[in-house]
Amino acid sequence: MPKLIIANWKTNPATVVEAMRLARAEDRAGVVIAPPSAFLAAVEATTKRAALGAQDVSREKRGAHTGEVAPSMLRSLGVRYVIVGHSERRARGETDEEVNEKVKAVLAARLVPVLCVGESWVVRKKGFPAAKKFVSGQLRADLKGVRAKNVIVAYEPVWAIGSGKADSPEEAAEMARFVKKSFVPRVLYGGSVTPKNASAFLKERAIDGALVGGASLKPSDFKKILSHVPTR
Ligand code: PGA
C-alpha cells in the first residue's frame, strides 16, 4: 500500500490567501491536506492532486447544534479523510465515547476516519508495555461497534506532538504492528516528524505514512519529508 502523508495545519495559517498559497505548494499525489474547516473549500478549489482532509467533525448529522460541522457537509466539500480524536481535542475534554460516535458518523457518511491514539508521558515513562496497554484501551473504546478495516489509525504519542522529541522509529513500528493486531490495516505515525527523521519512519514496513503538524506549515520542510516516501 502506498504511504500516506497527512498535513495537519491545525489553526493555521491566518488567512485564506495564505492557505491557498500553502495548498499549492503541497499539492502532490499521496498527500492529504487537512486545513482548518474555514479553508476547506478554498483548498479544494486550489488543489488537483492532493486529497482533502478535515481536522474534526461533529457526531451530529444535522439540526440545532450551533457551530458544529456535520460529516455530510464535509463530504459535499470534497473531503475524503477526517481526523478524529486528535490529542489536542481530547485535551479539551473529548471522551472516547464521543470519539467512537464521531468515527461511526464519519463512516456513515462514507468518509475515511483517521483515528488518533497515543499515550501521555506519564504513561510512557512506566515503559513501553504500559503504552501498549493504554493504546489498546483507546482502540477498544474508540472502535466499539466499528469495522476496524475501514479505519486508518495514527499513532501519535502525546509527548511527541509539537515537542521536537519524536518517538524512535523502531518503537513506533512496534506500536504500529500492535495496532494492526486489532485488524486496522493502515497505521501512520505522528509526533515531531521532520525532514531529518522522516526517512527512518517511512522506511519501516509497518508504518504506512505520517501525520505531520508543524513541518506541514513550511513547504520546504514538507517537500523534504515527501522526498523520503519510498517509491514503492
Ligand atoms: P507535530 O504535530 O508534527 O507538530 O508534532 C503532529 C500532530 O499533532 O498531528
Coordinates of C-alpha atoms and ligand atoms in Angstrom, one line a residue:
M1 CA 0.0 0.0 0.0
P2 CA 1.4 3.4 -0.9
K3 CA 2.4 5.6 2.1
L4 CA 0.1 8.5 3.0
I5 CA 1.3 11.8 4.3
I6 CA -1.3 14.0 6.0
A7 CA -0.6 17.7 6.5
N8 CA -2.4 18.8 9.7
W9 CA -2.3 22.5 9.6
K10 CA -4.2 22.9 12.9
T11 CA -5.3 26.5 13.5
N12 CA -3.1 27.9 10.7
P13 CA -2.5 29.9 8.5
A14 CA -4.2 33.2 9.4
T15 CA -5.8 34.0 6.0
V16 CA -7.4 32.2 3.1
V17 CA -4.8 33.7 0.8
E18 CA -2.0 32.1 2.7
A19 CA -3.9 28.8 2.9
M20 CA -4.2 28.8 -0.9
R21 CA -0.5 29.5 -1.3
L22 CA 0.4 26.7 1.1
A23 CA -2.0 24.3 -0.6
R24 CA -0.5 25.0 -4.0
A25 CA 3.0 24.2 -2.6
E26 CA 1.8 20.9 -1.1
D27 CA -0.4 19.7 -3.9
R28 CA 1.1 16.3 -4.5
A29 CA -0.3 12.8 -5.0
G30 CA -0.2 10.7 -1.8
V31 CA -0.7 13.8 0.3
V32 CA -3.8 14.7 2.3
I33 CA -4.2 18.3 3.2
A34 CA -6.2 18.9 6.4
P35 CA -6.7 22.7 6.7
P36 CA -9.0 24.4 9.2
S37 CA -12.6 23.9 8.2
A38 CA -12.9 27.5 7.2
F39 CA -10.5 26.9 4.4
L40 CA -11.7 23.5 3.1
A41 CA -13.5 24.9 0.1
A42 CA -10.6 27.2 -0.9
V43 CA -8.1 24.4 -0.6
E44 CA -10.3 22.0 -2.6
A45 CA -10.5 24.6 -5.3
T46 CA -6.8 25.2 -5.3
T47 CA -5.5 21.6 -5.4
K48 CA -5.5 18.9 -8.1
R49 CA -3.5 16.0 -6.8
A50 CA -3.7 16.2 -3.0
A51 CA -6.8 14.8 -1.2
L52 CA -8.7 16.8 1.2
G53 CA -9.0 16.1 5.0
A54 CA -10.8 17.7 7.9
Q55 CA -9.3 18.0 11.4
D56 CA -12.5 17.2 13.3
V57 CA -16.2 16.7 12.7
S58 CA -19.5 16.7 14.6
R59 CA -21.1 13.5 15.7
E60 CA -24.4 15.1 14.8
K61 CA -25.9 14.6 11.4
R62 CA -28.0 17.8 11.3
G63 CA -30.1 20.1 13.5
A64 CA -29.7 22.6 16.2
H65 CA -26.0 22.3 17.2
T66 CA -24.6 25.8 16.8
G67 CA -21.0 25.7 15.5
E68 CA -20.9 22.0 14.6
V69 CA -20.0 20.8 11.1
A70 CA -21.7 17.5 10.1
P71 CA -19.9 14.7 8.1
S72 CA -22.2 15.1 5.1
M73 CA -21.2 18.8 4.8
L74 CA -17.6 17.8 4.7
R75 CA -18.3 15.2 2.1
S76 CA -20.1 17.7 0.0
L77 CA -17.0 19.9 0.0
G78 CA -14.8 17.1 -1.4
V79 CA -13.4 15.9 1.9
R80 CA -12.3 12.2 2.0
Y81 CA -10.4 11.9 5.3
V82 CA -11.4 13.1 8.7
I83 CA -9.0 13.2 11.6
V84 CA -10.9 12.1 14.8
G85 CA -9.7 12.1 18.4
H86 CA -6.6 14.2 18.0
S87 CA -5.0 14.6 21.4
E88 CA -5.5 18.4 21.1
R89 CA -9.2 17.7 21.0
R90 CA -9.1 15.1 23.7
A91 CA -7.2 17.6 25.9
R92 CA -10.3 19.9 25.5
G93 CA -12.4 17.2 27.0
E94 CA -13.4 14.9 24.1
T95 CA -14.1 11.5 25.6
D96 CA -13.6 8.0 24.0
E97 CA -17.4 7.8 23.8
E98 CA -17.6 10.9 21.7
V99 CA -14.6 9.8 19.6
N100 CA -16.4 6.5 18.9
E101 CA -19.6 8.3 17.8
K102 CA -17.5 10.5 15.5
V103 CA -15.8 7.5 13.9
K104 CA -19.2 6.0 13.3
A105 CA -20.6 9.3 11.9
V106 CA -17.6 9.6 9.6
L107 CA -18.1 6.1 8.2
A108 CA -21.8 6.6 7.8
A109 CA -21.0 9.5 5.5
R110 CA -18.7 7.2 3.5
L111 CA -15.6 9.1 4.6
V112 CA -12.3 7.7 6.0
P113 CA -11.7 8.3 9.7
V114 CA -8.1 8.9 10.7
L115 CA -8.3 7.9 14.4
C116 CA -5.6 9.4 16.6
V117 CA -4.4 7.4 19.6
G118 CA -1.4 7.7 21.8
E119 CA -0.2 7.8 25.4
S120 CA 0.9 10.7 27.5
W121 CA 4.4 10.9 29.0
V122 CA 3.0 9.8 32.5
V123 CA 2.1 6.5 30.9
R124 CA 5.1 6.1 28.6
K125 CA 7.6 6.7 31.4
K126 CA 6.3 3.5 33.0
G127 CA 7.6 1.6 30.0
F128 CA 6.5 0.5 26.5
P129 CA 4.1 -2.3 27.7
A130 CA 2.2 0.4 29.6
A131 CA 1.9 2.5 26.4
K132 CA 0.6 -0.6 24.5
K133 CA -2.0 -1.2 27.2
F134 CA -3.1 2.4 27.1
V135 CA -3.4 2.4 23.3
S136 CA -5.2 -0.9 23.3
G137 CA -7.8 0.6 25.7
Q138 CA -8.3 3.6 23.4
L139 CA -8.7 1.3 20.4
R140 CA -11.2 -0.9 22.2
A141 CA -13.3 2.2 23.2
D142 CA -13.0 4.2 20.1
L143 CA -13.6 1.4 17.7
K144 CA -16.5 -0.2 19.6
G145 CA -19.1 -1.5 17.0
V146 CA -16.8 -0.3 14.1
R147 CA -15.3 -2.4 11.4
A148 CA -11.6 -1.7 12.0
K149 CA -10.7 -2.5 8.4
N150 CA -12.3 0.8 7.3
V151 CA -10.3 3.0 9.6
I152 CA -6.8 4.5 9.5
V153 CA -5.1 4.8 12.8
A154 CA -2.5 7.5 13.6
Y155 CA -0.2 6.5 16.5
E156 CA 0.7 9.9 18.0
P157 CA 2.3 9.7 21.4
V158 CA 1.1 12.9 23.1
W159 CA 4.5 13.7 24.4
A160 CA 6.0 13.7 20.9
I161 CA 3.5 16.1 19.4
G162 CA 5.0 19.5 18.8
S163 CA 7.8 18.8 21.2
G164 CA 10.6 18.2 18.8
K165 CA 11.1 14.8 20.5
A166 CA 9.8 12.1 18.2
D167 CA 9.4 8.5 19.2
S168 CA 12.0 6.1 18.0
P169 CA 11.1 4.7 14.6
E170 CA 11.6 1.1 16.0
E171 CA 9.1 1.6 18.8
A172 CA 6.7 3.4 16.6
A173 CA 6.8 0.4 14.2
E174 CA 6.3 -2.0 17.1
M175 CA 3.2 0.0 18.1
A176 CA 2.0 0.0 14.5
R177 CA 2.3 -3.8 14.4
F178 CA 0.5 -4.0 17.7
V179 CA -2.4 -1.8 16.4
K180 CA -2.7 -3.9 13.3
K181 CA -3.5 -6.9 15.6
S182 CA -6.9 -5.1 16.1
F183 CA -7.5 -5.6 12.3
V184 CA -6.6 -2.0 11.5
P185 CA -5.0 -2.2 8.0
R186 CA -3.1 1.1 8.0
V187 CA -1.2 2.8 10.8
L188 CA 0.5 6.2 10.5
Y189 CA 3.0 7.7 12.9
G190 CA 2.7 11.3 14.1
G191 CA 4.6 13.5 16.5
S192 CA 7.5 15.8 15.6
V193 CA 8.1 14.3 12.1
T194 CA 10.8 16.4 10.4
P195 CA 12.8 16.3 7.2
K196 CA 15.6 14.8 9.4
N197 CA 13.7 11.8 10.9
A198 CA 11.1 11.2 8.2
S199 CA 13.1 8.7 6.3
A200 CA 13.6 6.4 9.3
F201 CA 9.9 6.3 10.0
L202 CA 8.9 5.9 6.4
K203 CA 11.4 3.1 5.9
E204 CA 9.6 1.0 8.5
R205 CA 7.3 -1.5 6.7
A206 CA 4.7 -1.4 9.5
I207 CA 4.3 2.4 9.3
D208 CA 2.0 3.4 6.4
G209 CA 2.7 7.1 6.4
A210 CA 2.9 10.1 8.6
L211 CA 0.7 12.7 10.2
V212 CA 2.7 15.9 10.0
G213 CA 1.8 19.1 12.0
G214 CA 4.4 21.8 12.4
A215 CA 6.5 20.8 9.4
S216 CA 3.5 20.9 7.2
L217 CA 3.4 24.7 7.6
K218 CA 6.8 25.0 6.0
P219 CA 6.6 24.0 2.3
S220 CA 10.4 23.4 2.0
D221 CA 10.3 21.0 5.1
F222 CA 7.2 19.3 3.8
K223 CA 8.7 18.7 0.4
K224 CA 11.8 17.2 2.0
I225 CA 9.6 14.9 4.0
L226 CA 7.8 13.8 0.8
S227 CA 11.1 13.1 -0.8
H228 CA 11.6 10.3 1.8
V229 CA 8.4 8.5 0.8
P230 CA 9.7 5.2 -0.7
T231 CA 8.7 5.0 -4.4
R232 CA 7.2 1.5 -4.0
Ligands
PGA1 P1 3.7 17.8 15.0 O1 2.1 17.5 15.1 O2 4.1 17.2 13.7 O3 3.8 19.3 15.1 O4 4.3 17.2 16.2 C1 1.6 16.3 14.7 C2 0.1 16.2 15.0 O5 -0.3 16.8 16.0 O6 -0.6 15.6 14.3

